[in-house]
CSV table of C-alpha atoms in Angstrom, one decimal:
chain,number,residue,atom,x,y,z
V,1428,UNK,CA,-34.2,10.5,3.4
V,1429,UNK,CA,-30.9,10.2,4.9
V,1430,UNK,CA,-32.2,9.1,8.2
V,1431,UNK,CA,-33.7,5.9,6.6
V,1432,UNK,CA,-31.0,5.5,4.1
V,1433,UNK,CA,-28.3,5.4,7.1
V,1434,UNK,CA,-30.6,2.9,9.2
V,1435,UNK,CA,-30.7,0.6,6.1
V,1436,UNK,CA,-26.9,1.0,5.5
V,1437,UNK,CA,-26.8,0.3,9.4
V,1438,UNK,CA,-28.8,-3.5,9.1
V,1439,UNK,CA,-27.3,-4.4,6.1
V,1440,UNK,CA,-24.4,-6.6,5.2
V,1441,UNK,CA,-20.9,-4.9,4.2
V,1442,UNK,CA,-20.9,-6.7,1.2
V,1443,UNK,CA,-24.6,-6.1,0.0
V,1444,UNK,CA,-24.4,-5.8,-3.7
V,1445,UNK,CA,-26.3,-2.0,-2.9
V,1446,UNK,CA,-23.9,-0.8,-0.5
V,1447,UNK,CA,-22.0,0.8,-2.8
V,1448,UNK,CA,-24.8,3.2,-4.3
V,1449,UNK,CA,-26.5,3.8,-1.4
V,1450,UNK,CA,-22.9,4.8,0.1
V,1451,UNK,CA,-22.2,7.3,-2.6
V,1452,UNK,CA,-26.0,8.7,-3.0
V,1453,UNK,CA,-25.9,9.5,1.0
V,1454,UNK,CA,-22.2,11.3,0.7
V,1455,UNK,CA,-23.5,13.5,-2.2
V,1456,UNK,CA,-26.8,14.3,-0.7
V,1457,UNK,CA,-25.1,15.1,2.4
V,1458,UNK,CA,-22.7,17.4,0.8
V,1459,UNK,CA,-25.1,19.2,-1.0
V,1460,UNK,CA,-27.2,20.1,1.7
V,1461,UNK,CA,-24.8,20.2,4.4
V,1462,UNK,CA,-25.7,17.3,6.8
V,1463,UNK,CA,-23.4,15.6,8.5
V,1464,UNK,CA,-23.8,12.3,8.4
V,1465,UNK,CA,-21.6,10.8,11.4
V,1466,UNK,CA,-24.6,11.8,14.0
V,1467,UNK,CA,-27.2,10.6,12.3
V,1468,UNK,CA,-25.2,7.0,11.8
V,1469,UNK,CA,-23.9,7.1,15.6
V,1470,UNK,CA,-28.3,7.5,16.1
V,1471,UNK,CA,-28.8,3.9,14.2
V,1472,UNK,CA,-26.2,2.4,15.6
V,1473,UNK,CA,-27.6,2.8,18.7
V,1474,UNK,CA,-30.8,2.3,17.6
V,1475,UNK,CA,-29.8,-1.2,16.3
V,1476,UNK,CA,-27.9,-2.1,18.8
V,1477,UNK,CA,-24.9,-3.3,16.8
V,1478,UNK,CA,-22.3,-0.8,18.1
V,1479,UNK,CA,-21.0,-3.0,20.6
V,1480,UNK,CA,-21.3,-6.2,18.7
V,1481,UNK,CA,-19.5,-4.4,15.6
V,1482,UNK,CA,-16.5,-3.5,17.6
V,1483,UNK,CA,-16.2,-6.4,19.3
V,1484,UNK,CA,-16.4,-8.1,15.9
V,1485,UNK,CA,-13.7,-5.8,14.2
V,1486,UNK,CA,-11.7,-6.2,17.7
V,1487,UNK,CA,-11.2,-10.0,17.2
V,1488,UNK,CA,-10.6,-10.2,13.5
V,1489,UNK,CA,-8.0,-7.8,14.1
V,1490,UNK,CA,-6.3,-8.6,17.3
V,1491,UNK,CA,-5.1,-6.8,20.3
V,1492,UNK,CA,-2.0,-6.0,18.8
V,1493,UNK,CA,-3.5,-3.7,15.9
V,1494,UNK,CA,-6.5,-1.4,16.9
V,1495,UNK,CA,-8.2,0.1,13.8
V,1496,UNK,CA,-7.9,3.3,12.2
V,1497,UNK,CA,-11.1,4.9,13.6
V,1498,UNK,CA,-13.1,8.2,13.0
V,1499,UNK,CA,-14.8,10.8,15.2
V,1500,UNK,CA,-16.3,9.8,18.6
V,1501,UNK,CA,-19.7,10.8,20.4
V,1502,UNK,CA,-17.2,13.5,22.4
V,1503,UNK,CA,-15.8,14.5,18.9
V,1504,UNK,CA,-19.0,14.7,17.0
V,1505,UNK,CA,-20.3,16.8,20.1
V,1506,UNK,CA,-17.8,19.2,20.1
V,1507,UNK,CA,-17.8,19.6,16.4
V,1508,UNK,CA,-21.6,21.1,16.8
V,1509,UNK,CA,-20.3,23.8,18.8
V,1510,UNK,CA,-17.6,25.2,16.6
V,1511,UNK,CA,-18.1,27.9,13.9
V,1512,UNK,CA,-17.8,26.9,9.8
V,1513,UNK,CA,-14.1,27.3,10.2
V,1514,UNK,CA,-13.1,25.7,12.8
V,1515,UNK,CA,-15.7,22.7,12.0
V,1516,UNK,CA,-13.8,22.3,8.2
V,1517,UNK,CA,-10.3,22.6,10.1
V,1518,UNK,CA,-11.4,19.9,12.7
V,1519,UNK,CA,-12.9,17.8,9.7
V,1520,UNK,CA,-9.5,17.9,8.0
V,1521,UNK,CA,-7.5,17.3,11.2
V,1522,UNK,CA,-9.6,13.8,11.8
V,1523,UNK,CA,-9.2,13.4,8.2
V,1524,UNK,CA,-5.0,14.0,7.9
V,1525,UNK,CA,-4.9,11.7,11.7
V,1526,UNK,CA,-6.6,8.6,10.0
V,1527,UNK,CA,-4.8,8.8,7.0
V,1528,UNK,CA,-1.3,9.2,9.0
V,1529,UNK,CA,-2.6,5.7,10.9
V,1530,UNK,CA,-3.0,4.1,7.8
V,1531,UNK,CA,0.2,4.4,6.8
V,1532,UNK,CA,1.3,2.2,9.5
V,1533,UNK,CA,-1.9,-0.5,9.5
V,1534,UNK,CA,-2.7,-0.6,5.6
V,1535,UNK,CA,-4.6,-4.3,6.2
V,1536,UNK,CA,-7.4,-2.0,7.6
V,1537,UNK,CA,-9.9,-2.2,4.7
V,1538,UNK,CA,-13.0,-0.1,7.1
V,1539,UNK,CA,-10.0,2.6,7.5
V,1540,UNK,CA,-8.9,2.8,3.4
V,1541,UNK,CA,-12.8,2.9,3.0
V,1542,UNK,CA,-13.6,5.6,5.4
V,1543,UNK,CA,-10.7,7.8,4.7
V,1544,UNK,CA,-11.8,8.1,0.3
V,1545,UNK,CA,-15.4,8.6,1.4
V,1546,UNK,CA,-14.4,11.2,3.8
V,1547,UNK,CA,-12.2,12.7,0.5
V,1548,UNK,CA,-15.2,12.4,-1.8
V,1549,UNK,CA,-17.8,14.6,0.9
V,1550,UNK,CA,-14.9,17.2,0.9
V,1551,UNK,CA,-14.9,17.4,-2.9
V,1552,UNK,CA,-11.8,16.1,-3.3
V,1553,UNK,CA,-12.2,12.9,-6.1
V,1554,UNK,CA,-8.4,13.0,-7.2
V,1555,UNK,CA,-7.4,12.3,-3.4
V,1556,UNK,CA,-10.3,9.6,-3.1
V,1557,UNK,CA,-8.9,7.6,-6.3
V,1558,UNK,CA,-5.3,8.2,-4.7
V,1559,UNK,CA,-6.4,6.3,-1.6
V,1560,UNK,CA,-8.7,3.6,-3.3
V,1561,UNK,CA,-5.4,2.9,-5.3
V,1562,UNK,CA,-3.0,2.2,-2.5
V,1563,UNK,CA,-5.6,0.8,-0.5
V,1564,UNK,CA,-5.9,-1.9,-3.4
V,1565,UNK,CA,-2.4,-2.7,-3.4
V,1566,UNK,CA,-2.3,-3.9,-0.1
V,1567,UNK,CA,-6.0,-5.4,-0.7
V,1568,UNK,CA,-6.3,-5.8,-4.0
V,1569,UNK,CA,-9.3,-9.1,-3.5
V,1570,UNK,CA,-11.5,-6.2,-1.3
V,1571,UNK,CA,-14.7,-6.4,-2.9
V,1572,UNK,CA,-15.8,-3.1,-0.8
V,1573,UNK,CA,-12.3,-1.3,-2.0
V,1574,UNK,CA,-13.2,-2.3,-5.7
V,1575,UNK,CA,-16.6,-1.1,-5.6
V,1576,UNK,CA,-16.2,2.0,-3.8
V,1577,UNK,CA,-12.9,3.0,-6.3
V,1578,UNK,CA,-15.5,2.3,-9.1
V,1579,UNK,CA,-17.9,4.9,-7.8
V,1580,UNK,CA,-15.3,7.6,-7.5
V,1581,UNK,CA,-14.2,6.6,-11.2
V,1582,UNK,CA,-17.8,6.8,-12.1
V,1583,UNK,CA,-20.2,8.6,-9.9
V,1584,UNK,CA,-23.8,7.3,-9.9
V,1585,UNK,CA,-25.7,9.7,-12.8
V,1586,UNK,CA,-22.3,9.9,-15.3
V,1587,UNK,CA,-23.9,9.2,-18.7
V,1588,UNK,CA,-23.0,5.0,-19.8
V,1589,UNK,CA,-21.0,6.4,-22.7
V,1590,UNK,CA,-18.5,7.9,-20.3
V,1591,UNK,CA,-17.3,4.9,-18.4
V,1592,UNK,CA,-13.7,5.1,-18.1
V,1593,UNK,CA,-11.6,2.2,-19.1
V,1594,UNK,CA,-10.0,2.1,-15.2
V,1595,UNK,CA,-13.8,1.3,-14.5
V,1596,UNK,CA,-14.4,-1.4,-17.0
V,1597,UNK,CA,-11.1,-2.9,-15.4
V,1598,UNK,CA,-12.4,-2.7,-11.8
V,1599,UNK,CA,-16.1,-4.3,-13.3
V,1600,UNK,CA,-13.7,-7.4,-15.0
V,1601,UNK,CA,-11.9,-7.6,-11.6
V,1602,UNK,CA,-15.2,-7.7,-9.4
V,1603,UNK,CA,-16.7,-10.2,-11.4
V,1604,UNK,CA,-13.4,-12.6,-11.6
V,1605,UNK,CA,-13.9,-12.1,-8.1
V,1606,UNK,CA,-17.6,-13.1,-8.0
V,1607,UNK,CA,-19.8,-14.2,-10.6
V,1608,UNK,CA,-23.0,-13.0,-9.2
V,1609,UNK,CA,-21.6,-9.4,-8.5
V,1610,UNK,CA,-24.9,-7.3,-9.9
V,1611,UNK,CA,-22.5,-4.4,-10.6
V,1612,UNK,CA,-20.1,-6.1,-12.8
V,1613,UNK,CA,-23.0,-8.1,-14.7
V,1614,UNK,CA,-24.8,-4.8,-15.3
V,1615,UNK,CA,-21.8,-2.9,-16.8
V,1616,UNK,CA,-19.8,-6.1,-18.3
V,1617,UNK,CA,-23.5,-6.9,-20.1
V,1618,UNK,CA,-23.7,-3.0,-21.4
V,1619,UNK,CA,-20.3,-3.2,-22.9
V,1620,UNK,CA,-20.8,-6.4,-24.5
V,1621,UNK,CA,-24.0,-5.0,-25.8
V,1622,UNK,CA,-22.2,-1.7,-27.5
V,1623,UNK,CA,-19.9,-3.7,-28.7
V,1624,UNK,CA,-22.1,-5.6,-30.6
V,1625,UNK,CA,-21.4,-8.8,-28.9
V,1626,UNK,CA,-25.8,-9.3,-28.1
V,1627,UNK,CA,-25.3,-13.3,-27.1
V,1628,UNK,CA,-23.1,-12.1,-23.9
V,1629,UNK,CA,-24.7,-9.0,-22.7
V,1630,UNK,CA,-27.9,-11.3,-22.8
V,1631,UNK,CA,-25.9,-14.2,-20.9
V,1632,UNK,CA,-24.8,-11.3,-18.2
V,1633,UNK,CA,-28.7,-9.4,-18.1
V,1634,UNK,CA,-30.2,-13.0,-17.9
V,1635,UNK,CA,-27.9,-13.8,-15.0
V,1636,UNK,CA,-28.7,-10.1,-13.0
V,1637,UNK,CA,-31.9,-10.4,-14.1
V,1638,UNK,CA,-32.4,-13.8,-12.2
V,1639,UNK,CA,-30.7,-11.9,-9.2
V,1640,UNK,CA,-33.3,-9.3,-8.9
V,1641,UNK,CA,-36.5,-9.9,-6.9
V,1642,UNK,CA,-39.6,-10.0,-9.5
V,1643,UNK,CA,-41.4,-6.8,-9.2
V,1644,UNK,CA,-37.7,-4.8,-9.6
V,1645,UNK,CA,-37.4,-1.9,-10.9
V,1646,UNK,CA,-33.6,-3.3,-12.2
V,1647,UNK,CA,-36.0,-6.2,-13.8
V,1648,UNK,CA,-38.0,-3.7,-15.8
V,1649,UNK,CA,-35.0,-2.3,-16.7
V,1650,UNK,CA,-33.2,-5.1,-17.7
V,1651,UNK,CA,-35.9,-6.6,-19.5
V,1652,UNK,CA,-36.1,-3.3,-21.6
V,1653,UNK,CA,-32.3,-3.8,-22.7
V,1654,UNK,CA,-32.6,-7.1,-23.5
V,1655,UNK,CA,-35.6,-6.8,-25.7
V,1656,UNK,CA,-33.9,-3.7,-27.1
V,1657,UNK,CA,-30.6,-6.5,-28.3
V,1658,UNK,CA,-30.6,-7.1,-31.9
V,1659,UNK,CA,-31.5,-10.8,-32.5
């Protein structure tokens, strides 16, 4: 499962509206089995092809005179096989501690803010993710990938509806002022409007993510259900 889920994260767009999920369903996976998922992305990479392109890509947005915050290499990853538990988790941490010590001095890297919460979340630490979503966002606070990724953290995938957090209603509001057509932000804005008894614009949102969705979607079932479930 994680092999294909990694090769489709590896061909999709950053800004696919299921990047988000699928990021946060391979972390927890990962960490509950004990995978690591840096090989297994370094294999579809390669097997794409896009390593080179990518970097070359990140290389001139950036310029030569900031080189981005960036995580373990082939030699690293390697070497990290060959250790015991211990020294693996104190390795981990030391990769983890360098990158955030970089981003300190290049906080416009928005791959670096993203890499260093997930890496947070697979160590089980949420409190430190939200930390670094949150000062990520004030030196990006228009990053559609920052935004959804601190929205996951507030409220992981499988948290009952009736416990969304206010922070993440925020983050929804922000996303969709951001983009109209965000699928996230339509499906959660359209459920709030819906327990709040407002039915004429959590049908407006569903229509619109409903109209997003390809037509034999499960998310169409779904939203189809809640719609017909709205009082008239």
């Amino acid at each position: 499962a994680l092999e294909r889920w990694v090769r489709l994260q590896a061909i999709s767009p950053p800004d696919a509206p299921w990047m988000g999920m699928l990021t946060a369903r391979m972390e927890s996976l990962a960490a509950e089995n004990g995978i690591a998922l840096a090989p297994l992305r370094e294999a579809a990479r390669q097997e794409m092809g896009q390593g080179a392109s990518q970097g070359a890509s990140r290389g001139a947005s950036r310029g030569a005179a900031e080189a981005p915050a960036r995580g373990p290499g082939r030699a690293d990853i390697e070497a990290a096989q060959q250790m015991s538990a211990e020294e693996r988790a104190a390795f981990v941490q030391s990769m983890v501690d360098r990158l955030a010590d970089r981003l300190k001095e290049q906080p416009q890297d928005e791959e670096g803010w993203l890499r260093l919460a997930r890496a947070y979340g697979v160590q089980g630490e949420p409190e430190k993710a939200l930390a670094a979503y949150e000062e990520a966002l004030l030196h990006l606070p228009d990053s559609v990938p920052l935004l959804t990724g601190y929205a996951t953290t507030l409220f992981p995938p499988g948290t009952p509806e009736a416990e969304m957090p206010e922070a993440f209603m925020a983050v929804m509001r922000r996303l969709h002022a951001l983009d109209e057509t965000n699928p996230q932000a339509l499906f959660f804005l359209g459920n709030e409007s819906a327990r709040k008894g407002d039915t004429a614009t959590a049908r407006r949102l569903w229509g619109q993510l409903r109209a997003l969705a390809p037509e034999d979607s499960p998310l169409r079932e779904q939203i189809d259900r809640r719609i017909e479930a709205l009082p008239n």
